[in-house]
Amino acid sequence: SAVISQKPSRDICQRGTSLTIQCQVDSQVTMMFWYRQQPGQSLTLIATANQGSEATYESGFVIDKFPISRPNLTFSTLTVSNMSPEDSSIYLCSVEALTMHNEQFFGPGTRLTVL
Amino acid sequence: GENVEQHPSTLSVQEGDSAVIKCTYSDSASNYFPWYKQELGKGPQLIIDIRSNVGEKKDQRIAVTLNKTAKHFSLHITETQPEDSAVYFCAAPKTGTYKYIFGTGTRLKVLA
C-alpha cells in the first residue's frame, strides 16, 4: 500500500478566501484523485489529477473553483477558491498505482470549516 | 445509469455478534469491489476487496461475498468488537474507468 499525507489536517477559513491542500505520497503512483465528503455523507469524486496536464473534473465541479496541480508522480494540490460555508467538508486525496491492481488508498483528509 | 446502493444505513450489534452490510450495483461489467472502513476523524481505510472471478474472500474476522448474478456483494464481520465501530463504505468501478462509485455508507455501532 501507499503512505499518503495531507496538509493541512484541518483549517477554519473566512468566506471569500482560498485554501490550498497538499497531498504527498511516499512512492510514485499513476493516478491521484481528489474527493469531497460533506458532513455525514459519502465520498464524491471532484477530479482526477493528471501529471503534466490539466485535471479531469467530474460533473458539477469546475477548474475555476477547484484548481488542481500535479507537478510530479508523488505530489498534488487542490485549491478551494472563493470559499463559502457550503464548501465546509472533508477533502480527501486518494491514489492508485498500476501495481496496486485497482486498489485505491486514501489520505487522512483535510477538514475544512468556512465561516 | 451506474449506481451503488448500500444497506442498512445504521447497524447496532452486541459485542461478539455478527454484522452484515449489503451493497447492490447496477453495472454487470463491474469486476472489482472494495470495502472501506472510516473511523471518526480519519480517511477511509481499505479493509478487504473481491474480484469478480471469486465468490468469497476472507481475512480473519471479515469476509466479503459476491453474487454476480444478483449483482450484490456483502461484508461480513464476525465476533464483532467495539473497535469495529465505524462507518463502512462499499464501492464499485464506473464502467471502463478507474473511478469508483461509493455506497452511501453504514454506521456500525458495536455495543459492549
PDB file of C-alpha atoms in Angstrom:
ATOM      1  CA  SER A   1       0.000   0.000   0.000  1.00  0.00           C
ATOM      2  CA  ALA A   2       0.976   3.663  -0.247  1.00  0.00           C
ATOM      3  CA  VAL A   3       1.505   6.084   2.615  1.00  0.00           C
ATOM      4  CA  ILE A   4      -0.313   9.331   1.935  1.00  0.00           C
ATOM      5  CA  SER A   5      -0.085  12.563   3.885  1.00  0.00           C
ATOM      6  CA  GLN A   6      -2.182  15.699   3.578  1.00  0.00           C
ATOM      7  CA  LYS A   7      -1.593  19.238   4.749  1.00  0.00           C
ATOM      8  CA  PRO A   8      -3.231  20.925   6.493  1.00  0.00           C
ATOM      9  CA  SER A   9      -5.125  18.353   8.516  1.00  0.00           C
ATOM     10  CA  ARG A  10      -7.778  20.950   9.323  1.00  0.00           C
ATOM     11  CA  ASP A  11      -8.431  24.620   8.872  1.00  0.00           C
ATOM     12  CA  ILE A  12     -11.018  27.268   9.618  1.00  0.00           C
ATOM     13  CA  CYS A  13     -11.284  29.889   6.896  1.00  0.00           C
ATOM     14  CA  GLN A  14     -13.204  33.052   6.208  1.00  0.00           C
ATOM     15  CA  ARG A  15     -15.747  33.356   3.425  1.00  0.00           C
ATOM     16  CA  GLY A  16     -14.240  34.589   0.171  1.00  0.00           C
ATOM     17  CA  THR A  17     -10.730  33.317   0.821  1.00  0.00           C
ATOM     18  CA  SER A  18      -8.929  30.351  -0.785  1.00  0.00           C
ATOM     19  CA  LEU A  19      -7.162  27.350   0.709  1.00  0.00           C
ATOM     20  CA  THR A  20      -4.628  25.061  -0.927  1.00  0.00           C
ATOM     21  CA  ILE A  21      -4.448  21.474   0.266  1.00  0.00           C
ATOM     22  CA  GLN A  22      -1.349  19.388  -0.359  1.00  0.00           C
ATOM     23  CA  CYS A  23      -1.159  15.630  -0.919  1.00  0.00           C
ATOM     24  CA  GLN A  24       2.157  13.760  -0.756  1.00  0.00           C
ATOM     25  CA  VAL A  25       2.676  10.050  -1.488  1.00  0.00           C
ATOM     26  CA  ASP A  26       5.687   8.012  -0.425  1.00  0.00           C
ATOM     27  CA  SER A  27       6.005   6.302  -3.820  1.00  0.00           C
ATOM     28  CA  GLN A  28       5.321   7.105  -7.434  1.00  0.00           C
ATOM     29  CA  VAL A  29       1.716   6.492  -8.430  1.00  0.00           C
ATOM     30  CA  THR A  30      -0.083   6.719 -11.733  1.00  0.00           C
ATOM     31  CA  MET A  31      -3.454   8.016 -10.587  1.00  0.00           C
ATOM     32  CA  MET A  32      -4.254  10.653  -7.977  1.00  0.00           C
ATOM     33  CA  PHE A  33      -7.768  11.740  -7.128  1.00  0.00           C
ATOM     34  CA  TRP A  34      -9.483  14.389  -5.032  1.00  0.00           C
ATOM     35  CA  TYR A  35     -12.749  13.653  -3.231  1.00  0.00           C
ATOM     36  CA  ARG A  36     -15.139  15.711  -1.135  1.00  0.00           C
ATOM     37  CA  GLN A  37     -17.011  14.256   1.808  1.00  0.00           C
ATOM     38  CA  GLN A  38     -19.699  16.521   3.193  1.00  0.00           C
ATOM     39  CA  PRO A  39     -20.662  16.035   6.853  1.00  0.00           C
ATOM     40  CA  GLY A  40     -22.234  12.625   7.385  1.00  0.00           C
ATOM     41  CA  GLN A  41     -22.200  11.847   3.677  1.00  0.00           C
ATOM     42  CA  SER A  42     -20.443   9.543   1.260  1.00  0.00           C
ATOM     43  CA  LEU A  43     -17.484  10.342  -0.953  1.00  0.00           C
ATOM     44  CA  THR A  44     -17.870  12.353  -4.140  1.00  0.00           C
ATOM     45  CA  LEU A  45     -15.115  12.487  -6.728  1.00  0.00           C
ATOM     46  CA  ILE A  46     -14.095  16.044  -7.591  1.00  0.00           C
ATOM     47  CA  ALA A  47     -11.415  15.365 -10.184  1.00  0.00           C
ATOM     48  CA  THR A  48      -8.545  13.222 -11.349  1.00  0.00           C
ATOM     49  CA  ALA A  49      -5.165  14.935 -11.050  1.00  0.00           C
ATOM     50  CA  ASN A  50      -3.156  14.223 -14.196  1.00  0.00           C
ATOM     51  CA  GLN A  51       0.612  14.541 -14.157  1.00  0.00           C
ATOM     52  CA  GLY A  52       1.749  17.071 -16.698  1.00  0.00           C
ATOM     53  CA  SER A  53      -1.689  18.032 -17.939  1.00  0.00           C
ATOM     54  CA  GLU A  54      -4.922  19.616 -16.784  1.00  0.00           C
ATOM     55  CA  ALA A  55      -7.052  17.768 -14.267  1.00  0.00           C
ATOM     56  CA  THR A  56     -10.204  15.948 -15.360  1.00  0.00           C
ATOM     57  CA  TYR A  57     -13.245  17.243 -13.486  1.00  0.00           C
ATOM     58  CA  GLU A  58     -16.468  15.433 -12.651  1.00  0.00           C
ATOM     59  CA  SER A  59     -19.878  16.858 -13.370  1.00  0.00           C
ATOM     60  CA  GLY A  60     -20.654  19.713 -11.014  1.00  0.00           C
ATOM     61  CA  PHE A  61     -17.039  20.655 -10.342  1.00  0.00           C
ATOM     62  CA  VAL A  62     -15.097  23.285 -12.297  1.00  0.00           C
ATOM     63  CA  ILE A  63     -11.487  24.303 -12.570  1.00  0.00           C
ATOM     64  CA  ASP A  64     -12.094  27.897 -11.516  1.00  0.00           C
ATOM     65  CA  LYS A  65     -13.494  26.744  -8.175  1.00  0.00           C
ATOM     66  CA  PHE A  66     -11.155  23.775  -7.598  1.00  0.00           C
ATOM     67  CA  PRO A  67      -7.857  24.306  -9.431  1.00  0.00           C
ATOM     68  CA  ILE A  68      -5.586  21.275  -9.181  1.00  0.00           C
ATOM     69  CA  SER A  69      -1.904  20.838  -9.798  1.00  0.00           C
ATOM     70  CA  ARG A  70       0.168  17.686 -10.165  1.00  0.00           C
ATOM     71  CA  PRO A  71       3.777  18.573 -10.909  1.00  0.00           C
ATOM     72  CA  ASN A  72       5.134  15.033 -10.455  1.00  0.00           C
ATOM     73  CA  LEU A  73       4.148  11.437  -9.661  1.00  0.00           C
ATOM     74  CA  THR A  74       4.123  11.842  -5.870  1.00  0.00           C
ATOM     75  CA  PHE A  75       2.519  15.249  -5.214  1.00  0.00           C
ATOM     76  CA  SER A  76      -0.704  17.116  -5.929  1.00  0.00           C
ATOM     77  CA  THR A  77      -2.536  20.166  -4.652  1.00  0.00           C
ATOM     78  CA  LEU A  78      -6.214  21.096  -4.568  1.00  0.00           C
ATOM     79  CA  THR A  79      -7.267  24.702  -4.070  1.00  0.00           C
ATOM     80  CA  VAL A  80     -10.727  25.577  -2.851  1.00  0.00           C
ATOM     81  CA  SER A  81     -11.312  29.076  -4.207  1.00  0.00           C
ATOM     82  CA  ASN A  82     -13.593  31.902  -3.085  1.00  0.00           C
ATOM     83  CA  MET A  83     -14.929  29.758  -0.288  1.00  0.00           C
ATOM     84  CA  SER A  84     -18.446  29.834   1.136  1.00  0.00           C
ATOM     85  CA  PRO A  85     -19.889  27.923   4.122  1.00  0.00           C
ATOM     86  CA  GLU A  86     -21.198  25.298   1.663  1.00  0.00           C
ATOM     87  CA  ASP A  87     -17.574  24.317   0.993  1.00  0.00           C
ATOM     88  CA  SER A  88     -17.205  23.085   4.567  1.00  0.00           C
ATOM     89  CA  SER A  89     -16.291  19.436   4.072  1.00  0.00           C
ATOM     90  CA  ILE A  90     -13.566  16.881   4.375  1.00  0.00           C
ATOM     91  CA  TYR A  91     -11.315  16.865   1.317  1.00  0.00           C
ATOM     92  CA  LEU A  92      -9.558  13.584   0.618  1.00  0.00           C
ATOM     93  CA  CYS A  93      -6.717  12.652  -1.654  1.00  0.00           C
ATOM     94  CA  SER A  94      -6.517   9.092  -2.963  1.00  0.00           C
ATOM     95  CA  VAL A  95      -4.036   7.223  -5.128  1.00  0.00           C
ATOM     96  CA  GLU A  96      -3.927   4.184  -7.333  1.00  0.00           C
ATOM     97  CA  ALA A  97      -0.894   2.621  -8.995  1.00  0.00           C
ATOM     98  CA  LEU A  98      -0.950   0.014 -11.712  1.00  0.00           C
ATOM     99  CA  THR A  99       0.926  -2.314  -9.387  1.00  0.00           C
ATOM    100  CA  MET A 100      -1.872  -1.942  -6.819  1.00  0.00           C
ATOM    101  CA  HIS A 101      -4.321  -3.767  -9.088  1.00  0.00           C
ATOM    102  CA  ASN A 102      -7.155  -1.222  -8.926  1.00  0.00           C
ATOM    103  CA  GLU A 103      -6.746  -0.667  -5.195  1.00  0.00           C
ATOM    104  CA  GLN A 104      -7.186   2.921  -4.119  1.00  0.00           C
ATOM    105  CA  PHE A 105      -5.775   4.264  -0.883  1.00  0.00           C
ATOM    106  CA  PHE A 106      -6.871   7.409   0.870  1.00  0.00           C
ATOM    107  CA  GLY A 107      -5.061  10.088   2.760  1.00  0.00           C
ATOM    108  CA  PRO A 108      -6.195  11.184   6.233  1.00  0.00           C
ATOM    109  CA  GLY A 109      -8.245  14.064   4.871  1.00  0.00           C
ATOM    110  CA  THR A 110      -8.370  17.819   5.385  1.00  0.00           C
ATOM    111  CA  ARG A 111     -11.254  19.078   7.486  1.00  0.00           C
ATOM    112  CA  LEU A 112     -12.299  22.482   6.234  1.00  0.00           C
ATOM    113  CA  THR A 113     -14.705  24.807   8.012  1.00  0.00           C
ATOM    114  CA  VAL A 114     -15.735  28.036   6.278  1.00  0.00           C
ATOM    115  CA  LEU A 115     -17.256  30.757   8.415  1.00  0.00           C
TER     116      LEU A 115
ATOM    117  CA  GLY B   1     -27.083   4.710 -15.070  1.00  0.00           C
ATOM    118  CA  GLU B   2     -24.457   3.326 -12.731  1.00  0.00           C
ATOM    119  CA  ASN B   3     -25.480   3.131  -9.111  1.00  0.00           C
ATOM    120  CA  VAL B   4     -24.381   1.506  -5.842  1.00  0.00           C
ATOM    121  CA  GLU B   5     -26.957   1.040  -3.102  1.00  0.00           C
ATOM    122  CA  GLN B   6     -25.902   0.194   0.433  1.00  0.00           C
ATOM    123  CA  HIS B   7     -27.969  -1.125   3.346  1.00  0.00           C
ATOM    124  CA  PRO B   8     -28.514  -0.668   6.185  1.00  0.00           C
ATOM    125  CA  SER B   9     -27.565   2.953   6.851  1.00  0.00           C
ATOM    126  CA  THR B  10     -27.082   2.217  10.546  1.00  0.00           C
ATOM    127  CA  LEU B  11     -26.473  -1.047  12.371  1.00  0.00           C
ATOM    128  CA  SER B  12     -26.123  -1.765  16.079  1.00  0.00           C
ATOM    129  CA  VAL B  13     -24.936  -5.148  17.301  1.00  0.00           C
ATOM    130  CA  GLN B  14     -23.864  -6.594  20.596  1.00  0.00           C
ATOM    131  CA  GLU B  15     -20.198  -7.316  21.028  1.00  0.00           C
ATOM    132  CA  GLY B  16     -19.463 -10.824  19.798  1.00  0.00           C
ATOM    133  CA  ASP B  17     -22.368 -10.908  17.354  1.00  0.00           C
ATOM    134  CA  SER B  18     -22.012 -10.784  13.576  1.00  0.00           C
ATOM    135  CA  ALA B  19     -22.696  -7.832  11.309  1.00  0.00           C
ATOM    136  CA  VAL B  20     -23.640  -7.928   7.647  1.00  0.00           C
ATOM    137  CA  ILE B  21     -23.717  -4.995   5.243  1.00  0.00           C
ATOM    138  CA  LYS B  22     -25.005  -5.385   1.709  1.00  0.00           C
ATOM    139  CA  CYS B  23     -24.442  -3.458  -1.488  1.00  0.00           C
ATOM    140  CA  THR B  24     -26.049  -3.791  -4.887  1.00  0.00           C
ATOM    141  CA  TYR B  25     -24.623  -2.462  -8.126  1.00  0.00           C
ATOM    142  CA  SER B  26     -26.167  -1.837 -11.497  1.00  0.00           C
ATOM    143  CA  ASP B  27     -23.327  -2.375 -13.969  1.00  0.00           C
ATOM    144  CA  SER B  28     -22.893  -6.056 -14.796  1.00  0.00           C
ATOM    145  CA  ALA B  29     -19.430  -5.315 -16.210  1.00  0.00           C
ATOM    146  CA  SER B  30     -18.086  -4.272 -12.796  1.00  0.00           C
ATOM    147  CA  ASN B  31     -15.256  -6.574 -11.743  1.00  0.00           C
ATOM    148  CA  TYR B  32     -13.743  -5.192  -8.541  1.00  0.00           C
ATOM    149  CA  PHE B  33     -15.478  -4.431  -5.241  1.00  0.00           C
ATOM    150  CA  PRO B  34     -13.629  -2.864  -2.296  1.00  0.00           C
ATOM    151  CA  TRP B  35     -14.823  -2.170   1.228  1.00  0.00           C
ATOM    152  CA  TYR B  36     -13.569   0.754   3.275  1.00  0.00           C
ATOM    153  CA  LYS B  37     -13.716   1.461   6.997  1.00  0.00           C
ATOM    154  CA  GLN B  38     -13.722   5.069   8.125  1.00  0.00           C
ATOM    155  CA  GLU B  39     -13.131   5.843  11.760  1.00  0.00           C
ATOM    156  CA  LEU B  40     -14.012   9.207  13.222  1.00  0.00           C
ATOM    157  CA  GLY B  41     -11.596  11.872  12.099  1.00  0.00           C
ATOM    158  CA  LYS B  42      -9.726   9.622   9.684  1.00  0.00           C
ATOM    159  CA  GLY B  43      -9.642   8.850   5.988  1.00  0.00           C
ATOM    160  CA  PRO B  44     -11.244   5.667   4.591  1.00  0.00           C
ATOM    161  CA  GLN B  45      -9.112   2.552   5.008  1.00  0.00           C
ATOM    162  CA  LEU B  46      -9.279  -0.326   2.540  1.00  0.00           C
ATOM    163  CA  ILE B  47     -10.091  -3.423   4.615  1.00  0.00           C
ATOM    164  CA  ILE B  48     -10.972  -6.068   2.045  1.00  0.00           C
ATOM    165  CA  ASP B  49     -11.811  -6.381  -1.615  1.00  0.00           C
ATOM    166  CA  ILE B  50     -13.046  -9.002  -4.039  1.00  0.00           C
ATOM    167  CA  ARG B  51     -12.728  -9.522  -7.762  1.00  0.00           C
ATOM    168  CA  SER B  52     -15.413 -10.934  -9.987  1.00  0.00           C
ATOM    169  CA  ASN B  53     -13.619 -14.228 -10.571  1.00  0.00           C
ATOM    170  CA  VAL B  54     -14.272 -15.421  -6.998  1.00  0.00           C
ATOM    171  CA  GLY B  55     -17.372 -15.695  -4.859  1.00  0.00           C
ATOM    172  CA  GLU B  56     -15.915 -15.207  -1.401  1.00  0.00           C
ATOM    173  CA  LYS B  57     -12.809 -13.869   0.291  1.00  0.00           C
ATOM    174  CA  LYS B  58     -11.882 -13.999   3.971  1.00  0.00           C
ATOM    175  CA  ASP B  59      -9.384 -12.188   6.128  1.00  0.00           C
ATOM    176  CA  GLN B  60      -9.579 -13.181   9.784  1.00  0.00           C
ATOM    177  CA  ARG B  61     -12.900 -11.867  11.133  1.00  0.00           C
ATOM    178  CA  ILE B  62     -14.013 -10.154   7.952  1.00  0.00           C
ATOM    179  CA  ALA B  63     -15.259 -11.691   4.721  1.00  0.00           C
ATOM    180  CA  VAL B  64     -16.815 -10.458   1.522  1.00  0.00           C
ATOM    181  CA  THR B  65     -19.184 -12.450  -0.671  1.00  0.00           C
ATOM    182  CA  LEU B  66     -20.124 -11.681  -4.249  1.00  0.00           C
ATOM    183  CA  ASN B  67     -23.200 -12.756  -6.179  1.00  0.00           C
ATOM    184  CA  LYS B  68     -22.638 -11.707  -9.769  1.00  0.00           C
ATOM    185  CA  THR B  69     -25.996 -12.950 -10.974  1.00  0.00           C
ATOM    186  CA  ALA B  70     -27.897 -10.859  -8.460  1.00  0.00           C
ATOM    187  CA  LYS B  71     -25.319  -8.052  -8.662  1.00  0.00           C
ATOM    188  CA  HIS B  72     -24.760  -7.718  -4.971  1.00  0.00           C
ATOM    189  CA  PHE B  73     -21.854  -8.106  -2.568  1.00  0.00           C
ATOM    190  CA  SER B  74     -21.784  -8.189   1.204  1.00  0.00           C
ATOM    191  CA  LEU B  75     -19.380  -7.520   4.036  1.00  0.00           C
ATOM    192  CA  HIS B  76     -19.493  -9.944   6.956  1.00  0.00           C
ATOM    193  CA  ILE B  77     -17.848  -9.187  10.281  1.00  0.00           C
ATOM    194  CA  THR B  78     -17.852 -11.983  12.850  1.00  0.00           C
ATOM    195  CA  GLU B  79     -17.168 -11.791  16.579  1.00  0.00           C
ATOM    196  CA  THR B  80     -17.572  -8.022  16.497  1.00  0.00           C
ATOM    197  CA  GLN B  81     -15.535  -5.888  18.863  1.00  0.00           C
ATOM    198  CA  PRO B  82     -16.002  -2.265  19.977  1.00  0.00           C
ATOM    199  CA  GLU B  83     -13.113  -1.213  17.726  1.00  0.00           C
ATOM    200  CA  ASP B  84     -15.155  -2.356  14.717  1.00  0.00           C
ATOM    201  CA  SER B  85     -17.428   0.635  15.334  1.00  0.00           C
ATOM    202  CA  ALA B  86     -17.025   2.924  12.318  1.00  0.00           C
ATOM    203  CA  VAL B  87     -18.645   3.895   9.032  1.00  0.00           C
ATOM    204  CA  TYR B  88     -18.234   1.316   6.279  1.00  0.00           C
ATOM    205  CA  PHE B  89     -18.399   2.132   2.562  1.00  0.00           C
ATOM    206  CA  CYS B  90     -18.652  -0.206  -0.389  1.00  0.00           C
ATOM    207  CA  ALA B  91     -17.610   0.837  -3.886  1.00  0.00           C
ATOM    208  CA  ALA B  92     -17.701  -0.354  -7.460  1.00  0.00           C
ATOM    209  CA  PRO B  93     -15.851   0.951 -10.504  1.00  0.00           C
ATOM    210  CA  LYS B  94     -17.550   3.039 -13.146  1.00  0.00           C
ATOM    211  CA  THR B  95     -17.623   1.069 -16.383  1.00  0.00           C
ATOM    212  CA  GLY B  96     -14.415   1.316 -18.332  1.00  0.00           C
ATOM    213  CA  THR B  97     -12.820   3.786 -15.932  1.00  0.00           C
ATOM    214  CA  TYR B  98     -10.554   3.851 -12.930  1.00  0.00           C
ATOM    215  CA  LYS B  99     -13.160   5.823 -10.991  1.00  0.00           C
ATOM    216  CA  TYR B 100     -15.249   4.459  -8.133  1.00  0.00           C
ATOM    217  CA  ILE B 101     -18.864   4.955  -7.213  1.00  0.00           C
ATOM    218  CA  PHE B 102     -19.289   4.751  -3.456  1.00  0.00           C
ATOM    219  CA  GLY B 103     -22.244   3.486  -1.483  1.00  0.00           C
ATOM    220  CA  THR B 104     -23.954   5.778   0.983  1.00  0.00           C
ATOM    221  CA  GLY B 105     -22.236   4.225   3.989  1.00  0.00           C
ATOM    222  CA  THR B 106     -23.247   2.148   7.014  1.00  0.00           C
ATOM    223  CA  ARG B 107     -22.646   3.387  10.530  1.00  0.00           C
ATOM    224  CA  LEU B 108     -21.843   0.313  12.619  1.00  0.00           C
ATOM    225  CA  LYS B 109     -22.020   0.531  16.373  1.00  0.00           C
ATOM    226  CA  VAL B 110     -20.790  -2.406  18.433  1.00  0.00           C
ATOM    227  CA  LEU B 111     -22.241  -2.314  21.920  1.00  0.00           C
ATOM    228  CA  ALA B 112     -20.025  -3.569  24.727  1.00  0.00           C
TER     229      ALA B 112
END
